[in-house]
Amino acid sequence: MKNHIKQILRTPMQSVFIIVLVMIVTVMLTVGGNLWVASDRLSKTYDRDFTTIGTVTQKPDTVQDNPRWDAEKKDYRIYKENRYNRYVTPEDLKFSEVKYLVEPEKRVYWGSYVPEYLLTVDTKYDVSRSGFVAEFSPMEDCVPDESVKVSVTKVLGSDKTMEGSVLWFCDHYNREPMELKADRSYIAWIGERPWRHGKRWEQAESSYLEQLEYYAQPVDLTLYEPEGTKIEDAAAIQSIYEVSEGFYDTEIGKRFLELEDMAIYIFDTQPVVGTNSTDLIMPFYEGNAWVYEGRYPTAEEYAEGSAVCLAPRTFVENNELTVGDKVTTRLYFTDARRGPQVLPGFNFSLLGPEGELLKPFEEKDYTIVGLYDHKPLVEGIGYDELIVPLNSVQNQTANIVDYGAMADENTSFQIENGTIADFMEVSAKYDTDNLIFTFYDRGYSALMEGIENLRNMSITLLVMGVIAAIVLSLQISHIYITKRKRQLSIERMMGMTRKRCRHISMAGILVLLILGTVPGMVAGMILADEISMSDRGQKTGAQVDEKSPEMTTAGQEVDEGRQDITEQTEGYDSRQIDGTSEEFSRKYSNLELAVEMDDIDLSMQTQGSMAVSGIMGGLIILLGMGLSDVKIRKVLREEPLYLLEDSVAGI
């Protein structure tokens, strides 16, 4: 049998040529098969580990001038204010054709009055900075249209820090301030500003410590209906009132009494934010905030409105709390304009419809399931901010003290990966010309383009490889069977059986195929690894700007009115689409973060599979052996003499 195999391999150059061809075809199929498997693995990994969210900003319908008197200029300052004919709501964004993983939400934040807890602002700021209610008398008869000196005779409320102080005071934003008499007492809600002005100030040669100017601010209501309509204040509010006998029995006097503790409420107010997914809060999505102990609320807890929460590091450390402890909330106002601010302060009053101080409308105990931390002064996270399931708050629109339109920081949703274009196509059918959608997919779109490239490459190689394998198998059967009819006829006439002739010929062909497929499989696996790892390195490599190591996420911003795509990022892959620069960052992908923490090894997703390579090599062997076997069976069914005659005739 060895001699017969040697005879099949008796033409070294021809055999080497066939082996090289087998190797090339094996490489094509092995690379194609491994790239297909790698693209499928990566696609499933990216689908599992990437999240696509969108944010919404409502464009104003018009911009209106809002004049405000400035006592220093002796004229009005013009401030531009956005105006909206109607506020878009999350319900308006629930397009029937879009499948939301998390439906659109416009997040508000609630103020929780919790004097029993030590809050961050308690240790950082003076009460006077947030304003205070006080009785005062001027040092001389005057009209406070410039900075004048007044003596604070009484501070309403529990904090008496400013009582007995002599201040520079001005009714700064009132065009026609009332005349003040030195022998009378007045009351105002007093704020502070860093600018003084007027002849009295210039002539006084005051010290640096006296450079602040205090001003009267109105004590009007700032309440809104759930749809955004402001509730009118029935009282005609002034900035300064004279305190006469019986003043505190009047409606305005009672309002000042209600205000007496409002100035320090901020120091006992904890912001509470409700959401349906932590990923919808940009600092968490971008990796600027994270849970360092415990866990995130589950999807079921969000959906059911369970009484669970995430609590910030500083808050739990100040109050010696940990995972499993309960936190009490007493919600007493709703801010529907913006999220909690890093620095404390109210842009609204805390007075109710009757001029009374707002009272808590919902009290609940939440179990801490996770402790979170964030980068210092990160936008979108306030001091001591408690994060709870949105549905856990029953009365979400009670005591609205400020109202605004949808904005990137408060309105977001989650859609399926890779459906941004579909979403925009659907939204274009609706009245969304006044909306700007910004999408964040952590680079999923760019990554999937790379996956599609791998998949297309693998399909091309597989198709070409299969065609080449068929042609090569036919060529092998022709060279080593058809052209060997004479040799086969002689062997048959010498008494060799059909079965033995077939086995010997097939054994020689098998040796040829093995000599080509084994090195082809090895080379194909190595080449597939290089291609897939090179592509992954280009698409997912985290890049950091050496000048700015802070990492920022890219977003695709789509303005329905402009129909363009813009990006902002540091460290990105960039390409041009219709002349517009499009940039993507993968720095905050769950996948890339997991790689950095050694939770997963992406190289395992792209490594060549021995099983796949074996299947591709086996396919070539089976195809070659199968076609050769069919051919030799057909040849051997003929009589040896006829075979000899055919071979001689062929010669």
XYZ file of C-alpha atoms in Angstrom:
651
model
C 0.000 0.000 0.000
C 2.903 2.307 0.768
C 4.173 1.804 -2.759
C 0.831 2.798 -4.184
C 0.756 5.957 -2.057
C 4.268 6.733 -3.256
C 3.040 6.324 -6.776
C 0.303 8.869 -6.143
C 2.943 11.210 -4.779
C 5.453 10.274 -7.461
C 5.332 13.759 -9.007
C 6.708 15.991 -6.215
C 6.117 19.327 -7.928
C 2.530 18.464 -8.761
C 1.881 17.152 -5.257
C 3.479 20.193 -3.635
C 1.357 22.435 -5.833
C -1.815 20.593 -4.810
C -0.822 20.722 -1.116
C -0.242 24.479 -1.354
C -3.629 24.944 -3.005
C -5.293 22.867 -0.286
C -3.523 24.975 2.333
C -4.681 28.245 0.714
C -8.288 27.073 0.515
C -8.099 25.859 4.127
C -6.789 29.266 5.238
C -9.681 31.000 3.446
C -12.311 28.796 5.054
C -10.626 28.817 8.475
C -10.306 32.612 8.517
C -13.872 32.999 7.238
C -15.288 30.587 9.796
C -13.361 32.080 12.711
C -14.258 35.648 11.747
C -17.921 34.651 11.575
C -17.761 33.098 15.041
C -15.766 36.050 16.422
C -18.233 38.580 14.977
C -21.145 36.621 16.435
C -19.461 36.452 19.861
C -18.596 40.145 19.863
C -22.060 41.110 18.636
C -23.688 39.237 21.511
C -21.157 40.672 23.983
C -21.760 44.241 22.787
C -25.540 43.774 22.853
C -25.283 42.596 26.447
C -22.745 45.123 27.724
C -23.643 48.317 25.868
C -26.547 50.639 26.584
C -28.099 53.227 24.287
C -29.869 56.154 25.903
C -31.298 59.328 24.460
C -31.801 62.715 26.058
C -34.307 65.347 24.994
C -34.156 69.123 24.951
C -37.193 71.202 24.051
C -36.337 74.298 22.053
C -38.097 77.490 23.157
C -40.876 78.826 20.959
C -39.655 82.359 21.472
C -37.220 84.409 23.518
C -38.730 87.240 25.523
C -37.081 90.279 27.066
C -37.492 90.443 30.831
C -36.547 93.895 32.136
C -35.345 94.186 35.742
C -34.542 97.441 37.461
C -30.938 97.977 38.482
C -30.469 100.680 41.102
C -26.783 101.077 40.298
C -27.410 101.688 36.577
C -30.565 103.700 37.261
C -32.057 101.792 34.387
C -33.502 98.428 33.461
C -31.273 95.480 32.685
C -32.723 93.285 29.960
C -32.599 89.554 30.603
C -33.523 87.076 27.914
C -36.003 84.399 28.916
C -37.131 81.366 26.942
C -40.849 81.066 26.416
C -42.828 77.939 25.557
C -46.335 77.770 24.142
C -46.677 74.263 25.541
C -44.387 71.997 27.499
C -43.655 68.637 25.908
C -44.269 65.745 28.319
C -42.877 62.185 28.432
C -46.270 60.977 27.217
C -45.726 62.908 23.985
C -42.578 60.841 23.342
C -44.185 57.416 23.624
C -44.283 56.694 19.902
C -46.145 53.466 19.230
C -43.565 52.282 16.669
C -40.643 52.605 19.087
C -39.751 49.838 21.510
C -38.390 51.503 24.646
C -36.315 49.466 27.065
C -36.916 52.282 29.561
C -39.662 54.736 28.640
C -38.986 58.499 28.547
C -38.936 60.199 31.915
C -38.598 63.836 32.886
C -36.928 63.687 36.273
C -37.821 66.146 38.984
C -36.247 66.365 42.374
C -38.023 66.603 45.665
C -36.887 68.460 48.735
C -36.948 66.225 51.821
C -37.041 67.998 55.179
C -34.869 65.880 57.498
C -33.409 67.955 60.371
C -32.443 64.721 62.154
C -29.660 64.074 59.614
C -26.338 65.829 59.280
C -26.167 67.102 55.719
C -23.126 68.335 53.843
C -24.344 71.919 53.640
C -24.598 72.008 57.448
C -20.815 71.903 57.647
C -19.917 74.144 54.668
C -22.070 77.263 54.559
C -23.328 80.124 56.704
C -27.078 80.424 57.081
C -26.946 84.110 56.143
C -25.861 83.259 52.611
C -29.272 81.817 51.781
C -31.113 84.930 52.999
C -32.860 85.784 56.239
C -36.009 87.583 57.432
C -35.266 90.558 59.662
C -36.579 93.792 61.133
C -34.254 96.759 60.648
C -34.073 100.537 60.974
C -32.080 102.922 58.769
C -29.284 104.901 60.379
C -30.821 108.057 58.837
C -33.853 109.036 56.822
C -33.259 107.821 53.274
C -34.584 106.299 50.094
C -32.763 102.976 49.585
C -32.100 103.480 45.869
C -28.400 103.215 46.696
C -26.419 101.488 49.427
C -27.490 102.879 52.811
C -26.641 101.796 56.336
C -29.284 99.965 58.380
C -29.222 98.319 61.768
C -30.706 94.823 62.073
C -32.812 94.925 65.239
C -34.485 91.523 65.060
C -34.009 88.345 63.038
C -37.037 86.113 62.666
C -36.260 82.436 62.909
C -33.981 80.270 64.999
C -30.675 81.593 63.656
C -29.770 84.981 65.153
C -26.381 85.337 63.454
C -27.169 88.657 61.777
C -29.058 90.213 64.683
C -27.433 93.461 65.853
C -25.442 93.866 62.610
C -25.066 97.140 60.725
C -25.338 96.480 56.985
C -25.165 98.267 53.673
C -28.678 97.855 52.315
C -30.469 98.700 49.046
C -33.903 98.031 47.572
C -31.878 97.268 44.488
C -34.468 95.827 42.123
C -37.313 98.241 42.900
C -37.599 101.266 40.617
C -39.567 103.300 43.154
C -38.450 102.238 46.645
C -40.293 103.616 49.625
C -38.758 106.286 51.874
C -37.367 104.892 55.136
C -37.451 106.829 58.435
C -34.723 106.430 61.014
C -37.198 106.217 63.897
C -39.268 103.425 62.381
C -38.886 99.678 62.005
C -39.150 97.776 58.720
C -39.115 94.148 57.683
C -37.805 92.374 54.560
C -36.531 89.058 53.326
C -32.899 89.994 52.881
C -30.384 88.523 50.481
C -26.785 89.474 49.755
C -24.817 90.558 46.682
C -21.133 91.541 46.350
C -21.584 95.024 44.865
C -22.102 98.345 46.654
C -22.830 101.671 45.024
C -23.855 105.256 45.671
C -22.455 108.403 47.302
C -22.874 107.169 50.856
C -20.734 104.105 50.132
C -18.067 106.111 48.307
C -17.771 108.609 51.151
C -17.838 106.068 53.959
C -14.367 104.524 53.394
C -15.762 101.252 54.627
C -13.555 98.291 55.437
C -13.285 95.206 53.290
C -15.615 93.346 55.643
C -18.363 95.862 54.883
C -18.223 95.463 51.121
C -21.304 93.228 50.797
C -24.583 94.860 49.885
C -27.808 93.383 51.254
C -31.018 93.781 49.326
C -34.737 93.185 49.783
C -36.254 90.320 47.833
C -40.001 89.823 47.339
C -41.870 87.202 49.319
C -44.244 86.200 46.535
C -45.399 82.699 45.655
C -43.640 80.567 43.065
C -46.091 77.705 42.663
C -47.030 75.863 39.460
C -49.737 73.563 38.221
C -48.614 70.078 37.058
C -48.803 71.179 33.402
C -46.511 74.167 34.058
C -48.955 77.058 34.531
C -47.851 79.457 37.259
C -50.306 80.021 40.099
C -50.935 83.722 40.518
C -50.242 85.324 43.873
C -53.369 87.093 45.102
C -51.417 89.463 47.343
C -49.780 92.615 45.994
C -46.272 91.968 47.260
C -43.821 94.713 48.154
C -40.166 94.197 48.950
C -40.179 96.191 52.232
C -42.970 96.644 54.809
C -43.172 98.934 57.797
C -43.670 97.062 61.052
C -46.436 98.824 62.976
C -48.662 97.654 65.803
C -50.726 94.652 64.716
C -48.597 94.083 61.587
C -48.127 90.361 62.298
C -51.886 89.928 62.445
C -52.227 90.992 58.829
C -51.994 88.590 55.858
C -48.558 89.921 54.912
C -47.373 89.850 58.505
C -48.413 86.216 58.846
C -46.564 85.447 55.620
C -43.353 86.869 57.120
C -43.869 84.743 60.210
C -44.143 81.695 57.981
C -40.920 82.730 56.303
C -38.960 83.005 59.518
C -37.466 79.521 59.232
C -37.480 79.232 55.441
C -34.002 80.692 55.172
C -32.480 77.779 57.059
C -34.706 75.066 55.576
C -32.123 74.541 52.890
C -29.683 73.270 55.508
C -32.144 70.602 56.564
C -33.282 69.674 53.046
C -32.010 66.574 51.307
C -32.563 66.284 47.545
C -34.382 63.120 46.420
C -34.343 62.115 42.753
C -36.617 59.468 41.243
C -35.757 57.442 38.152
C -36.678 54.214 36.368
C -33.067 53.292 35.666
C -29.798 54.516 37.121
C -28.328 54.493 33.592
C -30.648 57.371 32.674
C -28.739 59.606 35.096
C -25.772 60.793 33.045
C -23.085 60.725 35.787
C -23.814 57.014 36.321
C -23.990 56.329 32.606
C -20.674 58.089 31.997
C -18.895 56.433 34.907
C -18.572 59.664 36.907
C -20.738 58.128 39.645
C -20.741 54.502 40.756
C -21.967 52.140 43.467
C -18.995 51.122 45.613
C -20.840 48.967 48.132
C -24.084 47.024 47.884
C -25.948 46.957 44.589
C -28.094 48.931 42.194
C -31.888 48.661 42.469
C -33.201 45.889 40.223
C -35.497 46.406 37.234
C -38.308 44.833 39.268
C -37.741 47.261 42.156
C -37.845 50.195 39.769
C -41.001 48.923 38.090
C -42.791 48.144 41.371
C -41.705 51.365 43.078
C -40.045 49.522 45.949
C -38.888 51.567 48.938
C -35.170 51.133 48.210
C -32.546 53.767 47.507
C -28.958 54.578 46.661
C -27.284 56.812 49.241
C -24.129 58.922 48.714
C -20.864 58.262 50.554
C -20.664 61.593 52.430
C -24.236 61.334 53.685
C -23.922 57.786 55.020
C -20.550 58.521 56.617
C -21.835 61.687 58.310
C -24.796 59.784 59.714
C -23.118 56.395 60.348
C -25.397 54.538 57.945
C -24.654 51.518 55.782
C -26.292 49.078 53.377
C -29.499 47.689 54.895
C -30.245 50.738 57.064
C -33.362 52.830 56.534
C -33.486 56.503 55.560
C -36.526 58.687 56.244
C -37.782 61.136 53.624
C -40.315 63.932 54.121
C -41.000 65.413 50.710
C -42.326 68.951 50.884
C -41.565 70.553 47.503
C -41.039 69.544 43.869
C -38.580 71.224 41.525
C -39.602 70.434 37.947
C -37.052 72.692 36.266
C -33.598 71.429 37.138
C -31.812 68.804 39.161
C -30.244 69.317 42.581
C -27.483 71.875 42.482
C -24.012 71.243 43.810
C -24.096 74.451 45.821
C -27.128 75.005 48.075
C -29.657 77.668 47.312
C -33.276 78.114 46.247
C -34.394 79.998 43.142
C -37.934 79.955 44.497
C -39.858 80.543 47.689
C -41.239 77.787 49.879
C -44.615 79.391 50.489
C -47.876 77.568 49.906
C -51.101 78.796 48.234
C -52.221 80.668 51.348
C -48.827 82.167 52.059
C -47.964 79.449 54.568
C -44.708 77.511 54.645
C -44.982 74.306 52.630
C -45.648 71.180 54.637
C -44.453 67.639 53.794
C -46.864 65.852 51.457
C -45.294 62.381 51.637
C -43.206 60.617 54.253
C -41.541 57.240 53.707
C -38.684 55.075 54.945
C -36.311 53.742 52.279
C -33.919 50.833 52.686
C -30.394 51.564 51.471
C -29.407 48.866 48.953
C -26.313 50.590 47.584
C -23.794 53.246 48.529
C -22.524 55.418 45.709
C -19.723 57.899 45.191
C -18.918 60.369 42.434
C -16.195 62.616 41.169
C -15.963 66.002 42.952
C -18.378 68.665 41.708
C -19.628 66.400 38.927
C -22.555 67.932 37.052
C -25.880 66.209 37.592
C -25.347 65.114 41.209
C -26.239 67.300 44.189
C -24.946 67.159 47.733
C -26.456 64.247 49.711
C -28.662 63.300 46.754
C -30.812 60.247 47.472
C -31.798 58.184 44.402
C -35.074 56.261 44.582
C -37.379 54.431 42.142
C -39.616 56.993 40.466
C -42.748 54.939 41.135
C -42.015 54.846 44.865
C -43.271 58.449 45.163
C -47.047 58.500 45.022
C -47.670 62.235 44.617
C -44.971 63.219 42.130
C -46.349 66.664 41.242
C -47.237 68.105 44.650
C -46.014 71.558 45.707
C -44.247 72.395 42.433
C -42.134 75.460 43.201
C -40.336 75.758 39.854
C -41.063 74.482 36.366
C -39.113 74.182 33.162
C -38.947 72.424 29.814
C -37.257 69.136 29.021
C -33.470 69.367 29.010
C -30.562 66.979 28.556
C -29.956 66.737 32.281
C -33.517 65.824 33.270
C -35.138 63.938 30.359
C -33.895 60.630 28.976
C -34.909 57.164 27.793
C -33.324 53.875 26.742
C -33.780 52.157 23.384
C -32.387 48.997 21.845
C -28.804 49.134 20.652
C -28.425 50.005 17.008
C -31.875 51.578 16.612
C -30.949 55.282 16.689
C -31.626 55.749 12.974
C -34.939 53.883 13.279
C -35.945 56.100 16.202
C -35.188 59.273 14.284
C -37.152 58.009 11.291
C -40.174 57.341 13.495
C -39.914 60.611 15.442
C -39.868 62.550 12.166
C -43.463 61.404 11.604
C -44.588 63.238 14.739
C -44.573 66.888 15.727
C -41.022 66.928 17.086
C -39.498 69.860 15.211
C -38.999 71.657 18.523
C -37.038 68.794 20.083
C -33.338 67.995 20.055
C -32.482 64.328 20.628
C -28.979 63.484 21.796
C -27.981 59.810 21.771
C -25.291 58.105 23.803
C -24.421 54.536 22.843
C -20.824 54.356 24.139
C -19.666 53.807 20.584
C -21.932 50.836 19.896
C -22.797 52.122 16.421
C -19.152 52.380 15.397
C -18.330 49.043 16.981
C -21.136 47.284 15.149
C -19.861 48.682 11.872
C -16.622 46.895 12.628
C -18.563 43.739 13.445
C -20.455 44.018 10.159
C -17.151 44.409 8.354
C -15.902 41.219 10.010
C -19.122 39.418 9.165
C -19.070 40.565 5.540
C -15.429 39.580 5.253
C -16.171 36.166 6.733
C -19.096 35.592 4.339
C -16.927 36.542 1.374
C -14.130 34.221 2.467
C -16.544 31.368 3.191
C -18.269 31.641 -0.196
C -14.977 31.942 -2.048
C -13.489 29.135 0.051
C -16.362 26.741 -0.624
C -16.225 27.433 -4.374
C -12.446 27.015 -4.369
C -12.753 23.793 -2.339
C -15.223 22.313 -4.849
C -13.026 23.255 -7.820
C -9.925 21.944 -6.066
C -11.657 18.665 -5.142
C -12.698 18.166 -8.760
C -9.133 18.887 -9.843
C -7.728 16.388 -7.344
C -10.151 13.697 -8.507
C -9.203 14.406 -12.106
C -5.445 14.289 -11.500
C -5.322 11.307 -9.160
C -8.220 9.228 -10.486
C -9.244 10.066 -14.037
C -5.677 10.419 -15.273
C -4.699 7.180 -13.465
C -7.124 4.891 -15.311
C -4.188 3.005 -16.942
C -2.577 2.340 -13.561
C -5.885 1.272 -12.090
C -6.610 -1.097 -15.019
C -3.193 -2.773 -14.681
C -3.749 -3.245 -10.932
C -7.177 -4.727 -11.594
C -5.840 -7.164 -14.255
C -3.126 -8.224 -11.823
C -5.859 -9.375 -9.477
C -6.375 -6.414 -7.137
C -9.956 -6.006 -6.014
C -12.033 -2.882 -6.602
C -12.197 -2.268 -2.870
C -8.429 -2.396 -2.451
C -7.841 -0.159 -5.470
C -10.308 2.366 -4.057
C -8.790 2.273 -0.558
C -5.236 2.737 -1.856
C -6.184 5.669 -4.107
C -8.282 7.339 -1.399
C -5.472 6.890 1.139
C -3.075 8.778 -1.125
C -5.564 11.588 -1.657
C -6.199 11.708 2.102
C -2.474 12.164 2.751
C -2.412 15.050 0.287
C -5.422 16.708 1.911
C -4.053 16.294 5.437
C -0.676 17.730 4.437
C -2.500 20.819 3.157
C -5.282 21.264 5.715
C -3.301 20.956 8.965
C -0.874 23.830 8.292
C -3.741 25.736 6.634
C -5.831 25.446 9.816
C -2.967 26.710 11.977
C -2.184 29.596 9.629
C -5.875 30.428 9.319
C -6.358 30.613 13.110
C -3.345 32.913 13.486
C -4.499 35.167 10.651
C -8.067 35.300 11.996
C -6.722 36.300 15.428
C -4.674 39.097 13.899
C -7.581 40.439 11.860
C -10.171 40.341 14.648
C -7.837 41.680 17.348
C -6.658 44.451 15.035
C -10.243 45.455 14.369
C -11.162 45.351 18.061
C -8.111 47.365 18.967
C -9.104 50.073 16.526
C -12.737 50.108 17.555
C -12.648 49.686 21.336
C -9.256 50.950 22.415
C -9.679 53.424 25.268
C -7.842 56.593 24.393
C -6.941 59.327 26.832
C -5.944 62.825 25.863
C -2.537 63.339 27.451
C -3.352 66.968 28.093
C -6.680 66.140 29.660
C -6.865 62.721 31.334
C -10.497 63.257 32.262
C -12.686 61.046 30.094
C -15.890 62.313 28.471
C -18.597 60.423 26.634
C -19.582 61.266 23.093
C -23.170 61.816 22.064
C -24.892 61.956 18.727
C -27.011 65.082 18.871
C -29.847 65.204 16.380
C -31.883 68.374 16.069
C -35.135 67.637 14.241
C -35.084 71.163 12.902
C -31.492 71.000 11.632
C -31.222 67.296 10.826
C -27.492 67.251 11.513
C -25.235 65.166 13.697
C -22.661 66.705 15.996
C -20.365 65.227 18.595
C -18.249 66.236 21.548
C -15.623 64.007 23.132
C -12.014 63.570 24.141
C -10.173 60.511 22.895
C -12.283 59.167 20.078
C -12.470 57.448 16.729
C -13.598 59.913 14.096
C -14.980 59.649 10.595
C -16.829 61.876 8.154
C -20.498 61.497 7.299
C -21.811 63.892 4.661
C -19.054 66.313 5.543
C -19.958 66.333 9.230
C -17.484 65.075 11.788
C -18.840 62.124 13.739
C -16.976 60.982 16.821
C -17.432 58.103 19.230
C -15.924 57.283 22.598
C -15.929 53.864 24.214
C -14.342 54.917 27.477
C -17.465 54.501 29.519
C -18.813 51.303 28.012
C -19.615 48.580 30.526
C -17.477 46.370 28.336
C -14.381 48.580 28.439
C -14.757 49.176 32.180
C -15.019 45.426 32.713
C -11.854 44.904 30.678
C -10.006 47.482 32.763
C -11.096 45.704 35.955
C -10.137 42.281 34.536
C -13.720 41.096 34.859
C -13.680 39.782 31.298
C -11.032 39.046 28.696
C -12.058 40.391 25.294
C -9.260 38.449 23.630
C -11.217 35.282 24.405
C -14.057 36.671 22.307
C -11.831 37.040 19.246
C -9.480 34.068 19.552
C -9.621 31.525 16.738
C -11.666 28.478 17.639
C -9.969 25.086 17.306
C -13.380 23.517 16.787
C -14.295 25.916 13.978
C -10.886 25.483 12.376
C -11.273 21.704 12.638
C -14.693 21.889 11.014
C -13.332 23.960 8.130
C -10.408 21.599 7.645
C -12.679 18.606 7.936
C -15.024 20.149 5.377
C -12.228 20.311 2.816
C -11.164 16.738 3.555
C -14.732 15.465 3.370
C -15.398 17.378 0.172
C -12.186 16.211 -1.455
C -12.610 12.641 -0.315
C -16.310 12.603 -1.184
C -15.919 13.806 -4.763
C -12.891 11.547 -5.278
C -14.776 8.581 -3.874
C -17.684 9.173 -6.238
C -15.255 9.459 -9.128
C -13.233 6.339 -8.317
C -16.345 4.224 -7.714
C -17.569 5.217 -11.156
C -14.208 4.378 -12.726
C -13.843 1.053 -10.972
C -17.284 -0.117 -12.051
C -15.949 -0.435 -15.621
C -14.065 -3.549 -16.864
C -10.233 -3.326 -16.548
C -9.729 -3.946 -20.250
C -11.972 -1.028 -21.147
C -10.110 1.110 -18.642
C -6.859 0.163 -20.297
C -8.251 0.917 -23.746
C -9.578 4.284 -22.583
C -6.260 5.165 -21.000
C -4.333 4.122 -24.149
C -6.774 6.072 -26.308
C -6.280 9.036 -24.036
C -2.522 8.731 -24.512
